[in-house]
Short mmCIF file of C-alpha atoms in Angstrom, two decimals:
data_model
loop_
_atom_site.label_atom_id
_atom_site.label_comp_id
_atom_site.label_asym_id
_atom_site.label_seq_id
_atom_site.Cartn_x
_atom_site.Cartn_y
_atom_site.Cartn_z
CA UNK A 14 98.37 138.62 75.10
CA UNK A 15 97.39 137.62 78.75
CA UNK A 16 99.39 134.29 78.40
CA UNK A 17 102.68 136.17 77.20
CA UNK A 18 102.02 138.93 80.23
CA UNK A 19 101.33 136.10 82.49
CA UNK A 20 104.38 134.39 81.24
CA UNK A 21 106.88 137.46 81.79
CA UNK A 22 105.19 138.28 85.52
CA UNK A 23 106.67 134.43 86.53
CA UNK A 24 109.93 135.11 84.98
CA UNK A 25 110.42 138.09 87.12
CA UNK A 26 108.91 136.45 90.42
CA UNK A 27 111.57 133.42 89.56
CA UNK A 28 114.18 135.81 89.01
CA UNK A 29 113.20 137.48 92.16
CA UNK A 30 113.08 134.13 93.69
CA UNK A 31 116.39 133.22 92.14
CA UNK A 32 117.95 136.60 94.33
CA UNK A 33 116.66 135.16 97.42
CA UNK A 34 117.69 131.83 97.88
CA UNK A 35 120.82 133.20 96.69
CA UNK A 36 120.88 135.41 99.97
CA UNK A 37 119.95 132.01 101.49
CA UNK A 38 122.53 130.13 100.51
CA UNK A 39 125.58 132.81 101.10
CA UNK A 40 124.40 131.96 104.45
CA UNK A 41 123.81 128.72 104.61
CA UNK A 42 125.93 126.47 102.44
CA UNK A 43 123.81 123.25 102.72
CA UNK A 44 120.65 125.71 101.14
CA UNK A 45 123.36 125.74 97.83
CA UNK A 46 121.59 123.65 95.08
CA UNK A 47 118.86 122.15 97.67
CA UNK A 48 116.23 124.74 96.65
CA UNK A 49 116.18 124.10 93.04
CA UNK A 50 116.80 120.44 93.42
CA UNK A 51 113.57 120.45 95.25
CA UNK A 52 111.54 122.63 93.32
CA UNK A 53 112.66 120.11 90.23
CA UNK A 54 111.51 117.27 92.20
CA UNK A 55 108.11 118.66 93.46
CA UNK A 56 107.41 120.11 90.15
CA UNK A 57 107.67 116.43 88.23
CA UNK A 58 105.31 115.10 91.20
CA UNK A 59 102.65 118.00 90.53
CA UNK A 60 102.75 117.16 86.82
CA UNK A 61 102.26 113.74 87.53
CA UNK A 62 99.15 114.67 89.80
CA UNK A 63 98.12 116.92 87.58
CA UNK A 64 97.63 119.92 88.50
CA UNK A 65 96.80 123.24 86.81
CA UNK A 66 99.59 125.25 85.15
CA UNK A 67 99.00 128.13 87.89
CA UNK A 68 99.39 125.41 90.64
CA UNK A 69 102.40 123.80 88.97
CA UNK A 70 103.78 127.75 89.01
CA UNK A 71 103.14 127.77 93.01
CA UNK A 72 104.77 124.80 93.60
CA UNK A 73 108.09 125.49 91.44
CA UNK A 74 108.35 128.71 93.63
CA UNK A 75 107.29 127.22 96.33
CA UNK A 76 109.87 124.51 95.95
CA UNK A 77 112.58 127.57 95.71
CA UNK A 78 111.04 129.21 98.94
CA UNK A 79 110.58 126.98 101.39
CA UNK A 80 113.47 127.47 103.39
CA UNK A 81 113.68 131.26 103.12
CA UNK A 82 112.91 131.74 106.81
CA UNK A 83 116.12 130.23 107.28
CA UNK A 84 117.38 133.43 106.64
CA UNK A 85 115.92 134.63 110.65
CA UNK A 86 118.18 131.45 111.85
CA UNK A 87 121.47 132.51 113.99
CA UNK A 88 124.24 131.26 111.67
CA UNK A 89 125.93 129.21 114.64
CA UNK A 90 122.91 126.74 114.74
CA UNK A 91 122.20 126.50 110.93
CA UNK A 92 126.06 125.77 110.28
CA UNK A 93 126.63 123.66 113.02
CA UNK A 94 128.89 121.09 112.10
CA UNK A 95 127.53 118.37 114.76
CA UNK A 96 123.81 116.89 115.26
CA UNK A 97 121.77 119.64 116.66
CA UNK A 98 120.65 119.91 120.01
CA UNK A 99 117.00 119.87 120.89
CA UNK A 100 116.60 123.16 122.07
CA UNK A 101 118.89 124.17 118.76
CA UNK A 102 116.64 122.21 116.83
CA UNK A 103 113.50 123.88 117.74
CA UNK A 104 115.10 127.32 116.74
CA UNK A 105 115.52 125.84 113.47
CA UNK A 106 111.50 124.69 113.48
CA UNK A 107 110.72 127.76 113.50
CA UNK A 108 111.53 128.97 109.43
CA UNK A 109 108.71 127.70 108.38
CA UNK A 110 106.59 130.21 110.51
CA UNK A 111 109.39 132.60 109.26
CA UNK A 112 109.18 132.22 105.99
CA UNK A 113 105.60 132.14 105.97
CA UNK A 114 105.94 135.76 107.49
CA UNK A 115 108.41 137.26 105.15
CA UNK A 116 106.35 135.93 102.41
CA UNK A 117 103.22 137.25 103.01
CA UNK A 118 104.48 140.76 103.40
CA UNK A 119 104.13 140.36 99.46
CA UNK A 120 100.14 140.03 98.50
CA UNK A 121 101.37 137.72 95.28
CA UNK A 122 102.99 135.63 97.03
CA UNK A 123 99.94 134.28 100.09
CA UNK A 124 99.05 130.98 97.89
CA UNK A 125 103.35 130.42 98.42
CA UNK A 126 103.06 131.77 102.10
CA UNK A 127 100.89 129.00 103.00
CA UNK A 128 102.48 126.12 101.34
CA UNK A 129 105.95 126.84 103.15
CA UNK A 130 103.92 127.39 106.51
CA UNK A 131 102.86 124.05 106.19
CA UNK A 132 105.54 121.78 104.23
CA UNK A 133 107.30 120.40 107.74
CA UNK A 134 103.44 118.69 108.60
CA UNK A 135 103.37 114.84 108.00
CA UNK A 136 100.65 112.85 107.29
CA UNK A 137 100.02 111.39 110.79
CA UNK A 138 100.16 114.94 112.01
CA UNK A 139 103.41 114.72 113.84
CA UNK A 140 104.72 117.36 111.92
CA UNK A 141 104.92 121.06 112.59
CA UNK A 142 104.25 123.80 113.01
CA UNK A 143 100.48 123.12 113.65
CA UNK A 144 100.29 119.35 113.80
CA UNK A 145 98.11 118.97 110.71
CA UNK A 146 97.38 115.66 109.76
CA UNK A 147 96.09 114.20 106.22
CA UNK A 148 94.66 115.99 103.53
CA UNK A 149 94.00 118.96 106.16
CA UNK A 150 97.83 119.72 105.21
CA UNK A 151 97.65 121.52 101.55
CA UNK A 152 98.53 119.50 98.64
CA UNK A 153 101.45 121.77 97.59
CA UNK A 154 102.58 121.66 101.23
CA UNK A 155 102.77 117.20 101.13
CA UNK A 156 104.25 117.71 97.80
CA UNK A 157 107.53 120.24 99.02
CA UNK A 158 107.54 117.98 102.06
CA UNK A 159 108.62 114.35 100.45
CA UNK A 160 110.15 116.66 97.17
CA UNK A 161 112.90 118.17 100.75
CA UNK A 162 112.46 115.03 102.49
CA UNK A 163 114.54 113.10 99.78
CA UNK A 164 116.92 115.43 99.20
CA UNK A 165 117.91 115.80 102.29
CA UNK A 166 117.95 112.06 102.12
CA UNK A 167 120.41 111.54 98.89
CA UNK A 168 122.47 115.01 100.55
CA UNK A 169 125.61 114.18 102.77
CA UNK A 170 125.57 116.73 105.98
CA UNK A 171 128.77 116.77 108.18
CA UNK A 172 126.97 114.66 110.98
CA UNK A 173 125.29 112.33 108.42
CA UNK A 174 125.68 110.32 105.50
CA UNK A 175 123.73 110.65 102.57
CA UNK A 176 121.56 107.55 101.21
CA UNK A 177 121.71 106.08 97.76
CA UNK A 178 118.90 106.72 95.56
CA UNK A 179 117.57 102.80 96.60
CA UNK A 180 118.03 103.35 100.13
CA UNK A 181 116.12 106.78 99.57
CA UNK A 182 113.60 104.91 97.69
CA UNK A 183 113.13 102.17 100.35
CA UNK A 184 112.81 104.92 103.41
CA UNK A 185 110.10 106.84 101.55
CA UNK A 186 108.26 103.32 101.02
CA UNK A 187 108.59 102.69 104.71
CA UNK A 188 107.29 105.83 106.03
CA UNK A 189 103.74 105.77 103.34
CA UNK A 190 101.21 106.68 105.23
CA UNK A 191 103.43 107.86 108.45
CA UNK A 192 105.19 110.92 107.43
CA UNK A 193 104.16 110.86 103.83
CA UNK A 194 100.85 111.08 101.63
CA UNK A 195 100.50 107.67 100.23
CA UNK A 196 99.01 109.28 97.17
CA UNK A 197 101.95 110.81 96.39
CA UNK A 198 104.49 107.90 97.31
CA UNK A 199 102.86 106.02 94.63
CA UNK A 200 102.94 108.61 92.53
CA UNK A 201 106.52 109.34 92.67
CA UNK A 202 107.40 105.36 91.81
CA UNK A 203 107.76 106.72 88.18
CA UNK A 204 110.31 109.35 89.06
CA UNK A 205 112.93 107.54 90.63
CA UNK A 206 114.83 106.94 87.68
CA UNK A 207 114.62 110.66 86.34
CA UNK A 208 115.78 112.23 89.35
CA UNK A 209 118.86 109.76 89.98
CA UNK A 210 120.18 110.39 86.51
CA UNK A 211 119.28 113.78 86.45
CA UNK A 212 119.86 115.41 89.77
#
């Protein structure tokens, strides 16, 4: 009885979920697909890890989430057609902080709150928005961060190119220990075969 009341509580946070990355992505047409692509991606990585069914449920929505603070972004900068500026680009650095904010205006959603604070840290702690370094960035967070980091790799952008899946592979290999967890870099060496046939 819990399990099945459990069960239909996610479906209508996902379908919840679903509604607002669709607001996201009326606004911002590189959003379209990126969400659930990453939520796919950081959900095989969790279940490789091995994490709890609960945590695997964070993460999925998580995965959907993390950009929702995008929505507080002036469309001119998040549809800019050319390389952002840097002043530009630290407007954009700001939805995580956003997102974290809209999200915890919900007391379900905190445990999600925090991961999407957090998923622009990097493992040498030249990430933002608080410069966390190592395992003092959640494990969700490191997981949405290489799970957005490679599909924003494989994704072509109207000032960029997108990578092949071994040039994708090869980047990820080269920043191990500099931007990403190592842990989960060799974790993921299983995956790249699912995800270039399958997303």
């Amino acid at each position: 009885m819990f399990d099945r009341l459990r069960h239909k509580r996610f479906h209508r946070y996902h379908d919840i979920i679903e509604c607002l990355t669709g607001a996201l992505e009326a606004k911002d047409t590189y959003t379209s697909g990126h969400s659930d692509r990453v939520a796919h991606m950081a959900y095989d990585i969790g279940k490789k890890y091995g994490l709890s069914k609960k945590e695997l449920e964070d993460l999925h929505l998580a995965g959907h989430l993390h950009d929702i603070g995008k929505i507080g972004i002036p469309d001119n900068i998040l549809n800019k057609p050319s390389k952002l500026q840097p002043h530009e680009y630290n407007i954009v650095k700001n939805h995580s902080r956003m997102g974290y904010d809209i999200l915890m205006k919900s007391k379900n959603l905190k445990d999600i709150a925090i991961i999407v604070l957090y998923h622009h840290e990097r493992w040498d702690g030249k990430g933002y928005p608080e410069g966390l370094k190592e395992k003092e960035i959640p494990l969700a967070s490191r997981i949405i961060a290489i799970s957005d980091s490679i599909d924003a790799m494989i994704s072509e952008r109207p000032y960029k190119k997108s990578l092949s899946w071994d040039e994708c592979k090869k980047e990820v290999e080269s920043n191990k220990g500099i931007q990403f967890d190592p842990c989960l870099v060799n974790i993921i060496e299983s995956l790249w075969n699912k995800w270039a046939k399958s997303l």
